[in-house]
């Protein structure tokens, strides 16, 4: 993988055939006409949610105070990175700003309201990331449960490093968490300790505001923030990776049958308890 292409938004069918099925990372411009792309900013979060509390490094922090710190972040003195925050849980009023669903992100079985919440990822499929220069998700990793991930830069640019699954032996997966690499910062890899990394073929790409990077399941990636940044990540699963998702989530066959049964009753608008006598 020598480079990651940048394309304009395309149909769901074309994306499925050209990028999703062959698992090809790509950057999509203007993925959807989201209000978030024109209305979200650090100032918006400070004005509307100054008193909202968020979890950061194991503590609760005032959103307004955090935004002030982000604006003062530097490469030499970075502030902590707010990452993987479930948007629907902490900022539910902003979910409508990410509508309509981008065609490239459909179908997304994780977003189907017939699927029990516990089958989602991290209590939701849409996560918020905010940080300043010097921050980022430096550790090389691939997203858990074999989900595909779409990361959209709302404000600020971010540099991504992508490594293909074929290079997995060269990035030293952890034994306890195989989707996490022992390489904690790609800008400072100790080649004496991790000599195989020299054989890896990382690809770098800068994602600008309004652009979305598609990271297929199993692809290693890390990021570094260039300018004060707001981003959202949306996880997806469908027929292409659903089996891997269920297997990684360790659902037994009986559990899957129960989940499907509940979904059928929900779709029919019938109480499972009422229907029980007729299901023998």
mmCIF file of C-alpha atoms in Angstrom:
data_model
loop_
_atom_site.group_PDB
_atom_site.id
_atom_site.type_symbol
_atom_site.label_atom_id
_atom_site.label_comp_id
_atom_site.label_asym_id
_atom_site.label_seq_id
_atom_site.Cartn_x
_atom_site.Cartn_y
_atom_site.Cartn_z
ATOM 1 C CA UNK A 1 0.000 0.000 0.000
ATOM 2 C CA UNK A 2 1.975 2.964 -1.316
ATOM 3 C CA UNK A 3 -0.668 5.663 -0.928
ATOM 4 C CA UNK A 4 -4.221 6.269 0.242
ATOM 5 C CA UNK A 5 -6.463 7.804 -2.393
ATOM 6 C CA UNK A 6 -8.780 10.748 -1.812
ATOM 7 C CA UNK A 7 -12.156 10.513 -3.535
ATOM 8 C CA UNK A 8 -15.475 12.350 -3.581
ATOM 9 C CA UNK A 9 -18.567 10.790 -2.014
ATOM 10 C CA UNK A 10 -19.836 7.820 -4.017
ATOM 11 C CA UNK A 11 -22.855 5.526 -3.963
ATOM 12 C CA UNK A 12 -23.237 2.779 -1.389
ATOM 13 C CA UNK A 13 -22.962 0.111 -4.095
ATOM 14 C CA UNK A 14 -19.786 1.574 -5.601
ATOM 15 C CA UNK A 15 -18.177 1.975 -2.188
ATOM 16 C CA UNK A 16 -19.121 -1.587 -1.234
ATOM 17 C CA UNK A 17 -17.559 -3.037 -4.377
ATOM 18 C CA UNK A 18 -14.461 -0.840 -4.686
ATOM 19 C CA UNK A 19 -13.416 -0.320 -1.065
ATOM 20 C CA UNK A 20 -15.435 -2.256 1.533
ATOM 21 C CA UNK A 21 -15.252 -5.779 0.091
ATOM 22 C CA UNK A 22 -11.568 -5.561 -1.001
ATOM 23 C CA UNK A 23 -10.763 -3.724 2.288
ATOM 24 C CA UNK A 24 -9.020 -0.719 0.766
ATOM 25 C CA UNK A 25 -8.425 2.328 3.005
ATOM 26 C CA UNK A 26 -9.550 5.581 1.382
ATOM 27 C CA UNK A 27 -10.247 9.211 2.280
ATOM 28 C CA UNK A 28 -13.684 10.499 1.272
ATOM 29 C CA UNK A 29 -14.362 14.204 0.772
ATOM 30 C CA UNK A 30 -17.768 15.553 1.852
ATOM 31 C CA UNK A 31 -19.010 12.150 2.926
ATOM 32 C CA UNK A 32 -22.472 13.563 3.795
ATOM 33 C CA UNK A 33 -24.170 16.983 4.156
ATOM 34 C CA UNK A 34 -23.870 16.980 7.927
ATOM 35 C CA UNK A 35 -24.701 20.112 9.906
ATOM 36 C CA UNK A 36 -21.776 19.211 12.163
ATOM 37 C CA UNK A 37 -19.335 20.129 9.390
ATOM 38 C CA UNK A 38 -20.464 23.758 9.450
ATOM 39 C CA UNK A 39 -21.716 24.296 12.997
ATOM 40 C CA UNK A 40 -19.346 22.391 15.287
ATOM 41 C CA UNK A 41 -16.277 24.149 16.643
ATOM 42 C CA UNK A 42 -14.359 24.416 19.873
ATOM 43 C CA UNK A 43 -16.208 27.672 20.529
ATOM 44 C CA UNK A 44 -19.571 25.939 20.021
ATOM 45 C CA UNK A 45 -18.695 23.296 22.610
ATOM 46 C CA UNK A 46 -17.522 25.987 25.027
ATOM 47 C CA UNK A 47 -20.658 28.107 24.634
ATOM 48 C CA UNK A 48 -23.276 25.356 24.586
ATOM 49 C CA UNK A 49 -21.711 22.822 26.941
ATOM 50 C CA UNK A 50 -19.386 24.755 29.240
ATOM 51 C CA UNK A 51 -20.790 23.046 32.340
ATOM 52 C CA UNK A 52 -21.137 19.561 30.839
ATOM 53 C CA UNK A 53 -18.834 17.059 32.542
ATOM 54 C CA UNK A 54 -16.793 14.537 30.578
ATOM 55 C CA UNK A 55 -14.518 11.682 31.671
ATOM 56 C CA UNK A 56 -10.850 12.375 31.029
ATOM 57 C CA UNK A 57 -7.980 10.250 32.322
ATOM 58 C CA UNK A 58 -10.198 8.648 34.928
ATOM 59 C CA UNK A 59 -11.590 11.940 36.253
ATOM 60 C CA UNK A 60 -14.596 14.131 35.481
ATOM 61 C CA UNK A 61 -13.756 17.427 33.823
ATOM 62 C CA UNK A 62 -15.709 20.539 32.939
ATOM 63 C CA UNK A 63 -16.107 20.828 29.148
ATOM 64 C CA UNK A 64 -15.513 24.576 29.063
ATOM 65 C CA UNK A 65 -12.292 24.212 31.009
ATOM 66 C CA UNK A 66 -11.142 21.402 28.743
ATOM 67 C CA UNK A 67 -11.751 23.457 25.577
ATOM 68 C CA UNK A 68 -9.661 26.297 27.032
ATOM 69 C CA UNK A 69 -6.823 23.833 27.572
ATOM 70 C CA UNK A 70 -7.120 22.407 24.050
ATOM 71 C CA UNK A 71 -6.661 25.878 22.586
ATOM 72 C CA UNK A 72 -3.407 26.226 24.556
ATOM 73 C CA UNK A 73 -2.068 22.786 23.633
ATOM 74 C CA UNK A 74 1.350 22.665 21.973
ATOM 75 C CA UNK A 75 3.650 19.967 20.637
ATOM 76 C CA UNK A 76 5.928 20.530 23.630
ATOM 77 C CA UNK A 77 3.103 20.660 26.184
ATOM 78 C CA UNK A 78 0.066 18.739 24.866
ATOM 79 C CA UNK A 79 -3.188 18.421 26.777
ATOM 80 C CA UNK A 80 -4.804 14.994 27.309
ATOM 81 C CA UNK A 81 -6.740 13.632 24.339
ATOM 82 C CA UNK A 82 -10.501 13.209 24.721
ATOM 83 C CA UNK A 83 -11.096 10.015 22.748
ATOM 84 C CA UNK A 84 -13.694 7.311 22.204
ATOM 85 C CA UNK A 85 -16.417 9.304 24.006
ATOM 86 C CA UNK A 86 -19.880 7.874 23.131
ATOM 87 C CA UNK A 87 -21.601 10.866 21.549
ATOM 88 C CA UNK A 88 -25.158 9.620 22.139
ATOM 89 C CA UNK A 89 -24.460 9.248 25.857
ATOM 90 C CA UNK A 90 -22.681 12.545 26.577
ATOM 91 C CA UNK A 91 -24.021 14.843 23.833
ATOM 92 C CA UNK A 92 -27.286 13.257 22.610
ATOM 93 C CA UNK A 93 -28.565 16.578 21.260
ATOM 94 C CA UNK A 94 -25.741 16.588 18.702
ATOM 95 C CA UNK A 95 -26.599 13.255 17.098
ATOM 96 C CA UNK A 96 -29.003 14.931 14.669
ATOM 97 C CA UNK A 97 -26.051 16.942 13.308
ATOM 98 C CA UNK A 98 -24.663 13.704 11.850
ATOM 99 C CA UNK A 99 -27.717 13.008 9.690
ATOM 100 C CA UNK A 100 -28.370 11.771 7.082
ATOM 101 C CA UNK A 101 -26.278 8.615 7.302
ATOM 102 C CA UNK A 102 -23.496 8.708 4.738
ATOM 103 C CA UNK A 103 -24.116 6.282 1.879
ATOM 104 C CA UNK A 104 -20.641 4.774 2.358
ATOM 105 C CA UNK A 105 -21.619 3.824 5.913
ATOM 106 C CA UNK A 106 -24.667 1.824 4.856
ATOM 107 C CA UNK A 107 -25.836 -0.720 5.594
ATOM 108 C CA UNK A 108 -24.738 -0.570 9.218
ATOM 109 C CA UNK A 109 -26.267 -3.341 11.268
ATOM 110 C CA UNK A 110 -24.896 -1.839 14.493
ATOM 111 C CA UNK A 111 -27.229 1.126 13.984
ATOM 112 C CA UNK A 112 -30.355 -0.985 13.443
ATOM 113 C CA UNK A 113 -32.789 -0.363 16.298
ATOM 114 C CA UNK A 114 -33.723 -4.049 16.256
ATOM 115 C CA UNK A 115 -30.233 -4.969 17.425
ATOM 116 C CA UNK A 116 -29.961 -5.040 21.248
ATOM 117 C CA UNK A 117 -27.817 -2.254 22.642
ATOM 118 C CA UNK A 118 -25.365 -4.720 24.191
ATOM 119 C CA UNK A 119 -24.371 -5.868 20.709
ATOM 120 C CA UNK A 120 -23.040 -2.413 19.865
ATOM 121 C CA UNK A 121 -19.484 -1.252 20.464
ATOM 122 C CA UNK A 122 -18.723 0.730 23.604
ATOM 123 C CA UNK A 123 -22.453 1.422 24.183
ATOM 124 C CA UNK A 124 -22.758 3.108 20.832
ATOM 125 C CA UNK A 125 -21.386 3.271 17.328
ATOM 126 C CA UNK A 126 -20.473 6.966 17.197
ATOM 127 C CA UNK A 127 -17.603 8.392 19.250
ATOM 128 C CA UNK A 128 -16.232 11.893 19.773
ATOM 129 C CA UNK A 129 -12.538 12.868 19.727
ATOM 130 C CA UNK A 130 -11.210 16.307 20.728
ATOM 131 C CA UNK A 131 -7.571 17.287 21.181
ATOM 132 C CA UNK A 132 -4.865 19.814 20.458
ATOM 133 C CA UNK A 133 -1.444 19.804 18.779
ATOM 134 C CA UNK A 134 0.873 17.291 20.367
ATOM 135 C CA UNK A 135 -2.000 14.946 21.184
ATOM 136 C CA UNK A 136 -3.205 11.913 19.287
ATOM 137 C CA UNK A 137 -3.765 8.192 19.381
ATOM 138 C CA UNK A 138 -0.089 7.339 19.047
ATOM 139 C CA UNK A 139 -0.291 3.622 19.803
ATOM 140 C CA UNK A 140 -0.671 1.486 16.698
ATOM 141 C CA UNK A 141 -3.874 -0.567 16.935
ATOM 142 C CA UNK A 142 -6.791 -1.964 14.991
ATOM 143 C CA UNK A 143 -10.333 -1.456 16.210
ATOM 144 C CA UNK A 144 -11.802 -4.215 18.366
ATOM 145 C CA UNK A 145 -14.545 -6.600 17.210
ATOM 146 C CA UNK A 146 -13.461 -6.359 13.559
ATOM 147 C CA UNK A 147 -15.588 -3.283 12.896
ATOM 148 C CA UNK A 148 -14.982 -0.999 9.955
ATOM 149 C CA UNK A 149 -14.343 2.580 11.056
ATOM 150 C CA UNK A 150 -15.060 5.928 9.431
ATOM 151 C CA UNK A 151 -13.236 8.846 11.086
ATOM 152 C CA UNK A 152 -14.407 12.309 10.027
ATOM 153 C CA UNK A 153 -12.437 15.453 10.785
ATOM 154 C CA UNK A 154 -14.905 18.176 11.747
ATOM 155 C CA UNK A 155 -12.275 20.749 12.710
ATOM 156 C CA UNK A 156 -8.493 20.659 12.388
ATOM 157 C CA UNK A 157 -6.231 18.293 10.465
ATOM 158 C CA UNK A 158 -4.881 14.963 11.654
ATOM 159 C CA UNK A 159 -2.045 12.790 10.350
ATOM 160 C CA UNK A 160 -2.797 9.073 10.126
ATOM 161 C CA UNK A 161 -0.425 6.153 9.764
ATOM 162 C CA UNK A 162 -2.027 3.022 8.293
ATOM 163 C CA UNK A 163 -0.443 -0.446 8.300
ATOM 164 C CA UNK A 164 -2.000 -3.367 6.418
ATOM 165 C CA UNK A 165 -2.946 -6.623 8.198
ATOM 166 C CA UNK A 166 -0.224 -8.450 6.247
ATOM 167 C CA UNK A 167 2.299 -6.526 8.332
ATOM 168 C CA UNK A 168 0.893 -7.746 11.653
ATOM 169 C CA UNK A 169 4.028 -9.763 12.601
ATOM 170 C CA UNK A 170 6.122 -6.630 12.029
ATOM 171 C CA UNK A 171 4.181 -4.409 14.455
ATOM 172 C CA UNK A 172 4.440 -6.642 17.540
ATOM 173 C CA UNK A 173 0.855 -7.288 18.715
ATOM 174 C CA UNK A 174 0.434 -7.623 22.455
ATOM 175 C CA UNK A 175 -0.303 -11.118 23.737
ATOM 176 C CA UNK A 176 -2.987 -9.935 26.163
ATOM 177 C CA UNK A 177 -4.663 -7.558 23.680
ATOM 178 C CA UNK A 178 -3.804 -8.673 20.143
ATOM 179 C CA UNK A 179 -5.454 -5.636 18.529
ATOM 180 C CA UNK A 180 -2.941 -3.380 20.311
ATOM 181 C CA UNK A 181 0.700 -3.057 19.244
ATOM 182 C CA UNK A 182 3.641 -2.847 21.585
ATOM 183 C CA UNK A 183 4.717 0.162 19.492
ATOM 184 C CA UNK A 184 3.481 3.042 21.632
ATOM 185 C CA UNK A 185 4.662 5.892 19.390
ATOM 186 C CA UNK A 186 5.591 5.419 15.738
ATOM 187 C CA UNK A 187 7.629 8.608 15.738
ATOM 188 C CA UNK A 188 10.042 7.024 18.175
ATOM 189 C CA UNK A 189 10.335 3.274 17.551
ATOM 190 C CA UNK A 190 13.254 1.520 19.197
ATOM 191 C CA UNK A 191 14.473 -0.658 16.325
ATOM 192 C CA UNK A 192 16.859 -2.541 18.575
ATOM 193 C CA UNK A 193 13.887 -3.669 20.641
ATOM 194 C CA UNK A 194 11.490 -4.009 17.673
ATOM 195 C CA UNK A 195 13.721 -4.797 14.666
ATOM 196 C CA UNK A 196 10.931 -6.294 12.513
ATOM 197 C CA UNK A 197 9.264 -2.902 12.222
ATOM 198 C CA UNK A 198 11.872 -2.031 9.585
ATOM 199 C CA UNK A 199 10.124 -4.577 7.358
ATOM 200 C CA UNK A 200 6.722 -2.907 7.754
ATOM 201 C CA UNK A 201 5.239 -0.682 5.065
ATOM 202 C CA UNK A 202 3.331 2.116 6.858
ATOM 203 C CA UNK A 203 1.385 4.610 4.758
ATOM 204 C CA UNK A 204 0.847 8.184 5.922
ATOM 205 C CA UNK A 205 -2.014 10.477 4.982
ATOM 206 C CA UNK A 206 -3.241 13.826 6.302
ATOM 207 C CA UNK A 207 -7.009 14.068 6.786
ATOM 208 C CA UNK A 208 -8.275 17.636 6.496
ATOM 209 C CA UNK A 209 -11.500 19.158 7.883
ATOM 210 C CA UNK A 210 -14.490 17.782 5.990
ATOM 211 C CA UNK A 211 -12.683 14.588 5.040
ATOM 212 C CA UNK A 212 -13.383 11.059 6.266
ATOM 213 C CA UNK A 213 -10.861 8.243 6.386
ATOM 214 C CA UNK A 214 -12.188 4.707 5.981
ATOM 215 C CA UNK A 215 -10.190 2.197 8.032
ATOM 216 C CA UNK A 216 -11.232 -1.378 7.156
ATOM 217 C CA UNK A 217 -11.374 -4.009 9.865
ATOM 218 C CA UNK A 218 -7.999 -5.432 10.818
ATOM 219 C CA UNK A 219 -5.999 -2.444 9.564
ATOM 220 C CA UNK A 220 -3.513 -1.026 12.063
ATOM 221 C CA UNK A 221 -3.591 2.751 12.508
ATOM 222 C CA UNK A 222 -2.341 5.592 14.671
ATOM 223 C CA UNK A 223 -2.913 9.336 14.560
ATOM 224 C CA UNK A 224 -1.281 12.632 15.455
ATOM 225 C CA UNK A 225 -3.161 15.947 15.690
ATOM 226 C CA UNK A 226 -1.847 18.823 13.588
ATOM 227 C CA UNK A 227 -4.217 21.594 14.726
ATOM 228 C CA UNK A 228 -6.962 21.836 17.397
ATOM 229 C CA UNK A 229 -9.166 18.964 16.355
ATOM 230 C CA UNK A 230 -12.740 17.720 16.571
ATOM 231 C CA UNK A 231 -13.513 14.368 14.982
ATOM 232 C CA UNK A 232 -16.151 11.660 15.085
ATOM 233 C CA UNK A 233 -15.626 7.951 14.491
ATOM 234 C CA UNK A 234 -18.480 5.743 13.350
ATOM 235 C CA UNK A 235 -18.143 1.956 13.550
ATOM 236 C CA UNK A 236 -19.996 -0.255 11.083
ATOM 237 C CA UNK A 237 -20.728 -3.928 10.586
ATOM 238 C CA UNK A 238 -22.767 -5.721 7.945
ATOM 239 C CA UNK A 239 -22.732 -9.002 6.032
ATOM 240 C CA UNK A 240 -19.077 -8.503 5.109
ATOM 241 C CA UNK A 241 -17.771 -8.593 8.701
ATOM 242 C CA UNK A 242 -20.756 -9.628 10.846
ATOM 243 C CA UNK A 243 -19.507 -13.171 11.446
ATOM 244 C CA UNK A 244 -16.149 -11.884 12.667
ATOM 245 C CA UNK A 245 -17.909 -9.326 14.881
ATOM 246 C CA UNK A 246 -20.039 -11.991 16.567
ATOM 247 C CA UNK A 247 -17.085 -14.345 16.979
ATOM 248 C CA UNK A 248 -14.903 -11.649 18.530
ATOM 249 C CA UNK A 249 -17.718 -10.634 20.884
ATOM 250 C CA UNK A 250 -17.820 -14.301 22.010
ATOM 251 C CA UNK A 251 -21.534 -14.767 21.455
ATOM 252 C CA UNK A 252 -22.622 -18.398 21.746
ATOM 253 C CA UNK A 253 -25.063 -19.904 19.262
ATOM 254 C CA UNK A 254 -27.826 -19.887 21.900
ATOM 255 C CA UNK A 255 -27.182 -16.240 22.717
ATOM 256 C CA UNK A 256 -27.413 -15.291 19.043
ATOM 257 C CA UNK A 257 -30.705 -17.210 18.729
ATOM 258 C CA UNK A 258 -32.139 -15.337 21.726
ATOM 259 C CA UNK A 259 -31.049 -11.992 20.292
ATOM 260 C CA UNK A 260 -32.635 -12.798 16.924
ATOM 261 C CA UNK A 261 -35.829 -13.959 18.659
ATOM 262 C CA UNK A 262 -36.127 -10.741 20.655
ATOM 263 C CA UNK A 263 -35.533 -8.696 17.524
ATOM 264 C CA UNK A 264 -38.313 -10.560 15.677
ATOM 265 C CA UNK A 265 -40.771 -9.909 18.507
ATOM 266 C CA UNK A 266 -39.733 -6.276 18.607
ATOM 267 C CA UNK A 267 -40.272 -5.947 14.869
ATOM 268 C CA UNK A 268 -43.719 -7.554 15.162
ATOM 269 C CA UNK A 269 -44.669 -5.389 18.134
ATOM 270 C CA UNK A 270 -45.531 -8.471 20.184
ATOM 271 C CA UNK A 271 -44.574 -9.167 23.779
ATOM 272 C CA UNK A 272 -42.225 -12.116 24.097
ATOM 273 C CA UNK A 273 -43.970 -13.191 27.324
ATOM 274 C CA UNK A 274 -47.413 -13.114 25.716
ATOM 275 C CA UNK A 275 -46.148 -15.109 22.738
ATOM 276 C CA UNK A 276 -44.352 -17.720 24.814
ATOM 277 C CA UNK A 277 -47.279 -20.228 25.107
ATOM 278 C CA UNK A 278 -47.529 -20.368 21.314
ATOM 279 C CA UNK A 279 -43.823 -20.931 20.726
ATOM 280 C CA UNK A 280 -43.635 -24.489 22.038
#
